[in-house]
Coordinates of C-alpha atoms and ligand atoms in Angstrom, one line a residue:
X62 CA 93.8 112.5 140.7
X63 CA 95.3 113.9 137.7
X64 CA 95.9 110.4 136.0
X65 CA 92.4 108.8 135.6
X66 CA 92.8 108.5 131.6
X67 CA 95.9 106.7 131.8
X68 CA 94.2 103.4 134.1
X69 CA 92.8 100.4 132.5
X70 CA 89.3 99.3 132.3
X71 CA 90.0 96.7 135.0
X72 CA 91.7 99.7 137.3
X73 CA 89.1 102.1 136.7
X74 CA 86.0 99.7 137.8
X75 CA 88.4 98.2 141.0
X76 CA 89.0 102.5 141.9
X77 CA 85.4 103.0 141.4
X78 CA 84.4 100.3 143.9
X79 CA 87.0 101.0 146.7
X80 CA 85.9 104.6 146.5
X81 CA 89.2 105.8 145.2
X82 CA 87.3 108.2 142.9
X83 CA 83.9 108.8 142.0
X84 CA 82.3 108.6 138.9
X85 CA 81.6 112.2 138.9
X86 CA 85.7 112.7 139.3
X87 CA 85.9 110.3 136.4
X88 CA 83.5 111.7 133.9
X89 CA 84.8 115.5 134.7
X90 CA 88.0 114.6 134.2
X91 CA 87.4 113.2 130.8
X92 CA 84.9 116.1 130.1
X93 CA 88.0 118.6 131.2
X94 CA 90.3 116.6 128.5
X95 CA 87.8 116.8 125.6
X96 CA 87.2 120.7 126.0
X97 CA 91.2 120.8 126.0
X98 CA 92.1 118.6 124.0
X99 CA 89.8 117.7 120.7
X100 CA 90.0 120.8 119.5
X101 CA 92.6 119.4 117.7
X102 CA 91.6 116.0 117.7
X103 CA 88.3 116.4 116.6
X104 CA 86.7 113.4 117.4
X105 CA 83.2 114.2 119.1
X106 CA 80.7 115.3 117.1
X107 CA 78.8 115.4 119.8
X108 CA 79.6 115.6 123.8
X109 CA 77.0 115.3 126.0
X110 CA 78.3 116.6 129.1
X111 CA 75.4 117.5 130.9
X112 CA 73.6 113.7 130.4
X113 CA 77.2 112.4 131.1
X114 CA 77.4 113.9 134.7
X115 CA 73.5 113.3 135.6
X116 CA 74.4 109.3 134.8
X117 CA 77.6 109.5 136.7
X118 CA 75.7 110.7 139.9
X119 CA 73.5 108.1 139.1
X120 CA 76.1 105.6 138.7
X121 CA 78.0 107.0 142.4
X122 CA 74.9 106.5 143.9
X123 CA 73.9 102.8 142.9
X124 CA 77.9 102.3 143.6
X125 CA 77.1 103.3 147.1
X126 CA 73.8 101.3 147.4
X127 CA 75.7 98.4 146.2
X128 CA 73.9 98.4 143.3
X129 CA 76.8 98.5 140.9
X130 CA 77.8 96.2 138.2
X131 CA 81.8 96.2 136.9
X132 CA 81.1 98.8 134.5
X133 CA 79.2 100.9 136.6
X134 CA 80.4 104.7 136.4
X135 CA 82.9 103.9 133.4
X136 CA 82.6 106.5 130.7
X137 CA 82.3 105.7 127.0
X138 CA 81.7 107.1 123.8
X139 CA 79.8 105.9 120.9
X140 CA 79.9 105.7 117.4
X141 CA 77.3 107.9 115.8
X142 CA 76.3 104.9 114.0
X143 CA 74.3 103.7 117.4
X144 CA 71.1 105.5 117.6
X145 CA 70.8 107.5 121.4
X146 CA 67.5 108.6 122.3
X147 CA 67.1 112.1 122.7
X148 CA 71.2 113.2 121.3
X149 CA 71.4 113.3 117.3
X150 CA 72.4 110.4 115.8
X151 CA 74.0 111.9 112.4
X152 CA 75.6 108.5 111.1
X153 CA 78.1 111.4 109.8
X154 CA 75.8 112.5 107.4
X155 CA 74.1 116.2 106.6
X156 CA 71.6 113.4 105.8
X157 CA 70.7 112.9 109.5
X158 CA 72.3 115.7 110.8
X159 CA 68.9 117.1 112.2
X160 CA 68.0 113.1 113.1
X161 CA 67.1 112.3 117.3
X162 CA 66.2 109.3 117.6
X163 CA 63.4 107.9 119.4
X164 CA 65.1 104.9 120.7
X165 CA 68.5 103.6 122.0
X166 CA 70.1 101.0 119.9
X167 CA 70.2 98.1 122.2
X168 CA 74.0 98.1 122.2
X169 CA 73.6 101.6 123.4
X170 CA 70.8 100.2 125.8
X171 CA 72.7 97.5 127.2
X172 CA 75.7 99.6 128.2
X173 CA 73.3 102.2 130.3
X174 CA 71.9 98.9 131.8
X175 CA 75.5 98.3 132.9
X176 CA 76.1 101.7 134.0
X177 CA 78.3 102.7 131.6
X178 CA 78.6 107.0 131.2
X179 CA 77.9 108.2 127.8
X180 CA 80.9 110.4 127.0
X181 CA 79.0 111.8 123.4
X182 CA 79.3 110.3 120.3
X183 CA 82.1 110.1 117.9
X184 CA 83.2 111.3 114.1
X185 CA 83.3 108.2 111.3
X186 CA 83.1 108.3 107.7
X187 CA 79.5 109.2 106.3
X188 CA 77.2 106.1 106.6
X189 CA 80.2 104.2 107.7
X190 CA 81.5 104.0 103.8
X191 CA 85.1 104.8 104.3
X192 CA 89.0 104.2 105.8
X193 CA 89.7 107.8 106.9
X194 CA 87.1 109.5 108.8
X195 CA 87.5 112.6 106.6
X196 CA 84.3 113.6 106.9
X197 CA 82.5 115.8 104.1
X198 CA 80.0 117.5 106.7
X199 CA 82.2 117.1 109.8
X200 CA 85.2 117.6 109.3
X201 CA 88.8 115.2 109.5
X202 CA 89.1 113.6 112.9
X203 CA 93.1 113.7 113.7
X204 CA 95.5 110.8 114.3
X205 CA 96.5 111.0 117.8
X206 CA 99.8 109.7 116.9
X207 CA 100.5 112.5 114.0
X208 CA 97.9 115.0 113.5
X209 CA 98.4 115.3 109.4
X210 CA 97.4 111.7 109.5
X211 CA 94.1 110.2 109.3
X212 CA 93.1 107.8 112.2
X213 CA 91.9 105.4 109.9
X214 CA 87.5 104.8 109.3
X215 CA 85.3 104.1 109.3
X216 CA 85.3 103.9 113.0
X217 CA 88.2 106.9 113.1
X218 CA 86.4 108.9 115.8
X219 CA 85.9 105.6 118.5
X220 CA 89.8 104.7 117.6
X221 CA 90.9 108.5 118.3
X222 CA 88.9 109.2 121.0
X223 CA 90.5 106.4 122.9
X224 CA 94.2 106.7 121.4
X225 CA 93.9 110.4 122.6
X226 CA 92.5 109.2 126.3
X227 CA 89.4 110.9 125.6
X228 CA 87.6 107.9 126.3
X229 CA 88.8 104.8 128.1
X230 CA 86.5 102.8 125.4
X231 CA 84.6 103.0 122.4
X232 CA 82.1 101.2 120.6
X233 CA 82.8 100.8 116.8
X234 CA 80.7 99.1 113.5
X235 CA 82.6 96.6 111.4
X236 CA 81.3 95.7 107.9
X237 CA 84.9 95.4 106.0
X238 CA 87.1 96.5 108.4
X239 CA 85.7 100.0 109.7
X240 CA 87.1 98.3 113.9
X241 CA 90.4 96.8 112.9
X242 CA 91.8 99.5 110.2
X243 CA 91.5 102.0 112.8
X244 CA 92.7 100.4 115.9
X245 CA 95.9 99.4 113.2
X246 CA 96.1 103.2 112.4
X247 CA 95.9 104.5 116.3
X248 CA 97.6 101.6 118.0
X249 CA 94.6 99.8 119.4
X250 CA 93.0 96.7 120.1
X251 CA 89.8 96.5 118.0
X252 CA 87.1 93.0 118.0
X253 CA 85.1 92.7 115.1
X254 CA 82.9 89.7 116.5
X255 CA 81.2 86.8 114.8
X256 CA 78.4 88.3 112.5
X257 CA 75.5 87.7 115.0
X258 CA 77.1 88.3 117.8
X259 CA 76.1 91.9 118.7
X260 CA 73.0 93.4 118.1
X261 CA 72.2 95.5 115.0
X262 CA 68.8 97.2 116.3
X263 CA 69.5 100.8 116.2
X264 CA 72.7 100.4 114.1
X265 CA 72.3 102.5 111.4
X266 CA 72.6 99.9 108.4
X267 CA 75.4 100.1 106.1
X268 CA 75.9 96.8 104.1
X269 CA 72.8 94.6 106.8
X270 CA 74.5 91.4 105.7
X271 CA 78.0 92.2 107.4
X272 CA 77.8 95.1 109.6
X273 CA 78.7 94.3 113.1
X274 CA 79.8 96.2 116.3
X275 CA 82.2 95.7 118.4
X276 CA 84.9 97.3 121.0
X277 CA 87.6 99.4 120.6
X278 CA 90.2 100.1 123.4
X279 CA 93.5 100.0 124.5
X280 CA 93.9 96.2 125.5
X281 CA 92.2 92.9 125.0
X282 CA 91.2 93.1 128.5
X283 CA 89.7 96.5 127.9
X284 CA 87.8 94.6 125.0
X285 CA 86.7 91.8 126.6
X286 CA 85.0 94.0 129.4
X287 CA 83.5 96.0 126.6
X288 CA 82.3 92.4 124.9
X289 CA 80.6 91.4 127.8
X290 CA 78.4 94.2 127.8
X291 CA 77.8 94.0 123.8
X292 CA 77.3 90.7 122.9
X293 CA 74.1 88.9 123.0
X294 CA 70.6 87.8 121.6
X295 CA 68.3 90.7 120.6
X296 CA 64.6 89.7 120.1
X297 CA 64.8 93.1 118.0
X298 CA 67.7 91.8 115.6
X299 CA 66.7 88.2 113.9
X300 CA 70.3 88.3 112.3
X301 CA 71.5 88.0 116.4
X302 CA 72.1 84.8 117.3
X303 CA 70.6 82.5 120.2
X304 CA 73.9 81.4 121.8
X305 CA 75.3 81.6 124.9
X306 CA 77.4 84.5 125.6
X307 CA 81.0 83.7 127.0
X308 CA 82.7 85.7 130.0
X309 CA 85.2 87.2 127.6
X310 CA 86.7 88.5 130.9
X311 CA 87.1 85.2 133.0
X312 CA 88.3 83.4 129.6
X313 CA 91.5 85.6 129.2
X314 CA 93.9 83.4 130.0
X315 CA 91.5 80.1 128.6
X316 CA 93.6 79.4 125.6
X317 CA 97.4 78.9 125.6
X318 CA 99.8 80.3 122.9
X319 CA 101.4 76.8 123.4
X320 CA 100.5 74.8 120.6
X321 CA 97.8 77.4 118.9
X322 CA 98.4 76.7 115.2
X323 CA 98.7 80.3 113.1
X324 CA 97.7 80.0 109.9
X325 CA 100.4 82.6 107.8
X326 CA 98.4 83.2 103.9
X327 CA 101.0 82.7 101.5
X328 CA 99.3 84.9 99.6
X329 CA 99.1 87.7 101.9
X330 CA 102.4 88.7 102.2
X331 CA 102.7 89.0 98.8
X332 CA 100.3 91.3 98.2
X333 CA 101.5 94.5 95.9
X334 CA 101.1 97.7 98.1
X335 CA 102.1 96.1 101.4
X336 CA 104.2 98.8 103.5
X337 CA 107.8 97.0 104.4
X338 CA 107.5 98.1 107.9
X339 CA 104.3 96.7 108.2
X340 CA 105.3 93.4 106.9
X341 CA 108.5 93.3 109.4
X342 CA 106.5 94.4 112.2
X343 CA 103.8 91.7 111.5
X344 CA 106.5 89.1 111.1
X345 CA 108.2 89.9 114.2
X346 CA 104.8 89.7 116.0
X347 CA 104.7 86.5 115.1
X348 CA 108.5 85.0 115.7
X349 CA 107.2 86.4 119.4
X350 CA 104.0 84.1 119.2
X351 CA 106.4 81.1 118.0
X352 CA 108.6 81.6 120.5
X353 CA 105.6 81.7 123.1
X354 CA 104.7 78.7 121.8
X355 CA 102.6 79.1 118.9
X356 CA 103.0 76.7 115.7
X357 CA 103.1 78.8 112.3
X358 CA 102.0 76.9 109.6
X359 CA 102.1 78.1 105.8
X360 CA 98.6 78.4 104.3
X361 CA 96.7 79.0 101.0
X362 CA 93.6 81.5 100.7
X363 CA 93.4 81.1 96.9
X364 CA 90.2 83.6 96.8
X365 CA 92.4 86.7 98.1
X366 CA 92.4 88.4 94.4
X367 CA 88.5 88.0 94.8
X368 CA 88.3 89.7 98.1
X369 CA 88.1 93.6 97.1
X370 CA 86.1 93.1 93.9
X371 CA 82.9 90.6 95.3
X372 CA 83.1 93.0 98.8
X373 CA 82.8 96.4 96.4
X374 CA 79.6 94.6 95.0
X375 CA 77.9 92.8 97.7
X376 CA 78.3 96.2 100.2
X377 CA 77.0 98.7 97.8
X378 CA 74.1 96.6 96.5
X379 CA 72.7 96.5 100.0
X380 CA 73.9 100.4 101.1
X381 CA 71.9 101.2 97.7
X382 CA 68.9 99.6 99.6
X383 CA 69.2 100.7 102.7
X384 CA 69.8 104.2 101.9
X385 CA 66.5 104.3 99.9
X386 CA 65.0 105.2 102.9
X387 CA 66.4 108.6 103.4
X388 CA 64.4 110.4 101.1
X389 CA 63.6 113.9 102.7
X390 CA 60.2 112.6 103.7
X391 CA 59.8 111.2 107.1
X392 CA 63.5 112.2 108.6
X393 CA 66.1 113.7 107.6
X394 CA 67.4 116.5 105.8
X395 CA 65.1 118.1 103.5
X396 CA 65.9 120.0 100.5
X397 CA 64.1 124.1 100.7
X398 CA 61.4 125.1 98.3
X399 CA 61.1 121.6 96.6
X400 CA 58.8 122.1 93.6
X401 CA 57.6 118.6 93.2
X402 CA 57.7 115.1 94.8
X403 CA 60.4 114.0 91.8
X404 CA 62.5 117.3 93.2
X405 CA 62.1 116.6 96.5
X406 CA 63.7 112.9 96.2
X407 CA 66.7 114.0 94.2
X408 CA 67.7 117.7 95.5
X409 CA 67.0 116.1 99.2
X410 CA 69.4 113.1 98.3
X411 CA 72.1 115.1 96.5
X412 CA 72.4 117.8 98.9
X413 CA 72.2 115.0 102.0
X414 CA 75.1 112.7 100.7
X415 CA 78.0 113.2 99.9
X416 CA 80.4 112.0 97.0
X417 CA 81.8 108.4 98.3
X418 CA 77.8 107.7 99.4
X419 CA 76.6 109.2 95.9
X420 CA 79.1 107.0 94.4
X421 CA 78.1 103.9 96.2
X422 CA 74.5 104.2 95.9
X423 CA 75.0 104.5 91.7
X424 CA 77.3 101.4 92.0
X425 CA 74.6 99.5 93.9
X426 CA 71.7 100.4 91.8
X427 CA 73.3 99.3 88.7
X428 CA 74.6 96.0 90.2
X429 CA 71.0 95.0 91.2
X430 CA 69.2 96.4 88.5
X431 CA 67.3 93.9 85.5
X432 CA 69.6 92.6 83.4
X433 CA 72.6 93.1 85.3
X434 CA 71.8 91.5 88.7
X435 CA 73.1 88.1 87.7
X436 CA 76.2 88.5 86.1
X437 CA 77.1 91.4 88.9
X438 CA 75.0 90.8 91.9
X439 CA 74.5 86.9 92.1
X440 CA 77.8 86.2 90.8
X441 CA 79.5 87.9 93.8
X442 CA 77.0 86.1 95.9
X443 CA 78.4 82.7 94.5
X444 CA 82.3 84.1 95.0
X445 CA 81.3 85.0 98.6
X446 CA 80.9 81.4 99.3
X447 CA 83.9 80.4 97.7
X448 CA 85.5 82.7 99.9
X449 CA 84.3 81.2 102.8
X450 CA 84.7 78.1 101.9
X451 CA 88.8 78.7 101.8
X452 CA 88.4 80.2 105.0
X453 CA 86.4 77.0 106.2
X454 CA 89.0 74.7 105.0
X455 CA 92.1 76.5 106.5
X456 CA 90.2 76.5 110.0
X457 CA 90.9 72.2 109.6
X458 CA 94.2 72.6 110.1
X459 CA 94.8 75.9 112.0
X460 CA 93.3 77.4 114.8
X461 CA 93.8 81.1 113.9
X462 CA 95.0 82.9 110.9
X463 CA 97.7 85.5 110.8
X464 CA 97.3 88.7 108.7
X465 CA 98.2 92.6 108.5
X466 CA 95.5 94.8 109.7
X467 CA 96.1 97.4 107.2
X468 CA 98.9 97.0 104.3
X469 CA 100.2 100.7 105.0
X470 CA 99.9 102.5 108.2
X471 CA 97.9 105.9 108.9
X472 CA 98.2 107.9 105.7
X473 CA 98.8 111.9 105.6
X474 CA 95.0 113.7 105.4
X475 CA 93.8 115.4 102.0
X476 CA 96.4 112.1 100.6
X477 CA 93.3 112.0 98.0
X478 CA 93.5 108.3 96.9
X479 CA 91.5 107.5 93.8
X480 CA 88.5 105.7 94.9
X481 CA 90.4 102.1 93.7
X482 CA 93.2 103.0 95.7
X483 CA 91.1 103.5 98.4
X484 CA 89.2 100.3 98.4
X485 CA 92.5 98.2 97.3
X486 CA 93.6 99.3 101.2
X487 CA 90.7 97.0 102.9
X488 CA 92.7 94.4 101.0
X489 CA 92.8 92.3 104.7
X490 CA 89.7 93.1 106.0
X491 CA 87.1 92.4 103.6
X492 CA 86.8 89.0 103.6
X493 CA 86.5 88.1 107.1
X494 CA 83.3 90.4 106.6
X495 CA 81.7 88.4 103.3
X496 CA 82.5 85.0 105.6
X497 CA 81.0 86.4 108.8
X498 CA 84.3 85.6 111.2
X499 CA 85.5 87.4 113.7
X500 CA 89.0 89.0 113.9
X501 CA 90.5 91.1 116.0
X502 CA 93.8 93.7 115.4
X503 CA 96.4 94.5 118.1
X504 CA 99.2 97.2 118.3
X505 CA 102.7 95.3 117.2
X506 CA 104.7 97.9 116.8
X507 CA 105.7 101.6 114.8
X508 CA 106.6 102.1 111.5
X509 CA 109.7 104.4 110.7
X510 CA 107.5 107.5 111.1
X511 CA 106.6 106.2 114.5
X512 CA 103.1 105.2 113.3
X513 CA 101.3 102.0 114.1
X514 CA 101.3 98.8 112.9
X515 CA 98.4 96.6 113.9
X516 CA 98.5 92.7 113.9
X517 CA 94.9 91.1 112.7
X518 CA 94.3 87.7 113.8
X519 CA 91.1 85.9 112.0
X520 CA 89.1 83.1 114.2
X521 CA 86.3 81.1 113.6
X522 CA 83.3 81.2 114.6
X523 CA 82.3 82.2 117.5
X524 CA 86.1 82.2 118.6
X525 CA 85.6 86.0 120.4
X526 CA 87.6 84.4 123.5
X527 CA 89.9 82.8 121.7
X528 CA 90.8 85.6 120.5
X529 CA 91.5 88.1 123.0
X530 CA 93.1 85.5 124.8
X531 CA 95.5 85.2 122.3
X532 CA 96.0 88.7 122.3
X533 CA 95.8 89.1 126.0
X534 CA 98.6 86.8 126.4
X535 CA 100.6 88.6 124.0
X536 CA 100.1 91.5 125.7
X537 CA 101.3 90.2 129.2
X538 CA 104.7 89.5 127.2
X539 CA 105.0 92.8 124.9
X540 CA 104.1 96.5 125.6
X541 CA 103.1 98.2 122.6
X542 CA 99.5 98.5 123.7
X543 CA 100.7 100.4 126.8
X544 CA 102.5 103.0 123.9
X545 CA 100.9 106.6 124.3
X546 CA 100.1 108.7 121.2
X547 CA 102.4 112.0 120.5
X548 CA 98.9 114.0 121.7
X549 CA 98.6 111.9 124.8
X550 CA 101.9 112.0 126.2
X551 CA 101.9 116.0 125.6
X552 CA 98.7 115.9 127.8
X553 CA 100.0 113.4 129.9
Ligands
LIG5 N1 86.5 100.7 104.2 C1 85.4 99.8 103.9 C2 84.3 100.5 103.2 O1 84.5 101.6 102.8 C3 84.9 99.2 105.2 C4 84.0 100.2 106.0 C5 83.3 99.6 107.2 O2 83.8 98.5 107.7 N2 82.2 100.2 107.6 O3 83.3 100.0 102.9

């Protein structure tokens, strides 16, 4: 079967189980379409071809033993944020670029428990501290849809991969938008969950007080298979939650369109920088939800102008932290010929980050150092609340709340924003982040260049279901998700 890439999740499990393929087929085929194909993409920083087809037999055997689970035999590949015992984990850094890790992360864990195939793992921007997955150390993965244009980050590679049908699915990290900017930039469906939700064991830690992973795919449905398999308690994470998981997969059609109240930000729509295209596309998204049904109700979120400023604190304070670790010591890269401990430290550090992370860590270390730690650190700790607080109050009276993903779609690679212009593009994403929601984006539409625009909606907690029922339903009535990038259709 030469078409294997272009089946659902759904279809690929049911063809699994009535023998229509094998596993083997499945992972060769996708093994065939990386060598052909991500040369140009460049998405994998690593493929692991040889583990991929061992776990594939594996998986075609427990299929035939009826051992298999839904998943079974389903190839996937990770962000190299998700530690993989025995394959480096690089978290797209020289920094770990000689780093194999003893352990799987236990999202990593829970998906060979499932059977899942591990495709390799994918490009993302270093440490996860980015929107465009141009890479210092490993290069610029590719926009399926336009090569010059970045696939978004910092989850670019898992959005890529799967835009490009080099993956049916992907796993992505979330800690200000790194799941939802990219699926907006590639035409996806992207879940950032509840903070909680998923495990963080073996995540390598950006900003620990937000991060989050999630799936990436082409559908909601795709997602919610994914979900099933991510979310959950972890005895190994005290930040996971002890909740009861929901069958994201049985709950797709458990909320109705009719009657969901979308809450429409007044002030997001008027935000300077927001692409025309996008807005239309957005706003037509949502005359298609009001005429399914759905109420639209004008809101306020009077904290927006706080959103990119307390989020540009809060994150690099704890990435200063959590980065103290890699100091050329235990792991990691080491500097050559250090002459003392003191030039061990810094040559190890500068030569194993690069520029945005250098930038970061300085902008953390003086926001939480003596004297400045209250008026910087602890003062964006107190806007935080506030910020959820708005959120909080909005959720009274709506059930979801309506947003761009992105204001702009993909942007051309090398487009060498200033670091301000940069961070001003997260505009959407951030807060859901500081307030620990989840949100989800889905494909609405193209932009004049023919490039994506994504759709976020914002729930509250714990409203994962909700969610991609929402979107699943507006899937069943639309067909942008089904749209194949400029790269896929040529590999059709
Ligand atoms: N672009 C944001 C940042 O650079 C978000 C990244 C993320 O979610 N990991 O911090």
């Amino acid at each position: 079967m030469s078409d294997l890439h272009r089946l659902s999740i759904r279809e690929l499990s049911e063809g699994l189980a009535q023998a229509k393929f094998s596993s083997r087929e499945l992972t060769e085929h996708y093994l065939k379409r990386i060598a052909k194909i991500d040369t140009q993409v460049q998405s994998y920083i690593t493929v692991t071809a040889e583990q991929a087809l061992a776990q594939a037999d594996a998986a075609d055997a427990a299929i035939k033993a009826g051992h298999a689970t839904t998943l079974t035999g389903l190839p996937i590949a990770h962000k190299d944020i998700f530690c993989t015992q025995g394959i480096k984990t690089t978290a797209g850094s020289k920094m770990l670029d000689n780093f194999i890790s003893p352990y799987d992360a236990t999202v990593v864990a829970k998906g060979k428990a499932a059977g899942l195939v591990t495709l390799g793992k994918v490009n993302m921007d270093e440490f996860a501290m980015g929107s465009t997955s141009e890479n210092p150390h490993f290069g610029s993965t590719k926009n399926p849809w336009n090569l010059e244009h970045v696939p978004g980050g910092s989850s670019g590679g898992s959005a890529a991969v799967v835009a490009a049908d080099l993956a049916p699915f992907a796993t992505g990290t979330d800690t200000g938008g790194s799941i939802r900017q990219p699926a907006s930039f590639c035409g996806l469906t992207g879940l950032k969950p509840t903070y909680g939700r998923v495990s963080r064991f073996g995540m390598i830690a950006y900003a620990s007080s937000m991060d989050q992973g999630g799936p990436m795919a082409r559908s909601a449905e795709d997602c919610a298979y994914l979900m099933n398999v991510m979310a959950g308690h972890d005895a190994k994470d005290s930040t996971s939650v002890q909740k009861e998981v929901d069958d994201y997969v049985s709950n797709l059609n458990g909320t109705s369109v009719k009657g969901l109240r979308i809450g429409i930000p007044k002030q997001y729509f008027n935000v300077q920088g927001l692409d025309a295209d996008v807005k239309a596309r957005v706003e037509e998204s949502l005359k298609k939800l009001e005429e399914m049904g759905a109420i639209l109700v004008e809101i306020d979120l009077n904290m927006t102008e706080a959103y990119v400023p307390t989020y540009y604190l809060i994150a690099p304070a704890e990435a200063s932290s959590n980065l103290q670790r890699f100091d050329g010591v235990r792991y990691g890269y080491r500097c050559e010929n250090p002459v003392d401990l003191m030039d061990l430290y810094k040559r190890s550090r500068s030569e194993g980050f690069g520029t945005e992370v250098q930038r970061r860590i300085l902008i953390g270390t003086y926001a939480l150092s003596a004297g400045y730690y209250d008026a910087y650190y602890v003062k964006a700790q107190k806007v935080r609340r506030l910020i959820q607080q708005d959120f909080l109050k909005a959720f009274e009276n709506v059930d979801v709340i309506a947003a761009p993903s992105a204001p702009t779609t993909a942007y051309k690679i090398g487009a060498n924003l200033s670091p301000t212009e940069m961070y001003l593009g997260d505009i959407y994403t951030l807060a859901v982040n500081l307030a620990g929601l989840p949100a989800i984006n889905a494909p609405v539409g193209f932009d004049k260049n023919n490039l994506p625009v994504g759709l976020q909606l914002i729930g509250n907690y714990w409203s994962e279901s909700q969610l991609l029922s929402v979107v699943h339903q507006y899937q069943q009535a639309t067909d942008w998700h089904t749209k194949r990038a400029a790269i896929a259709e040529e590999n059709a």
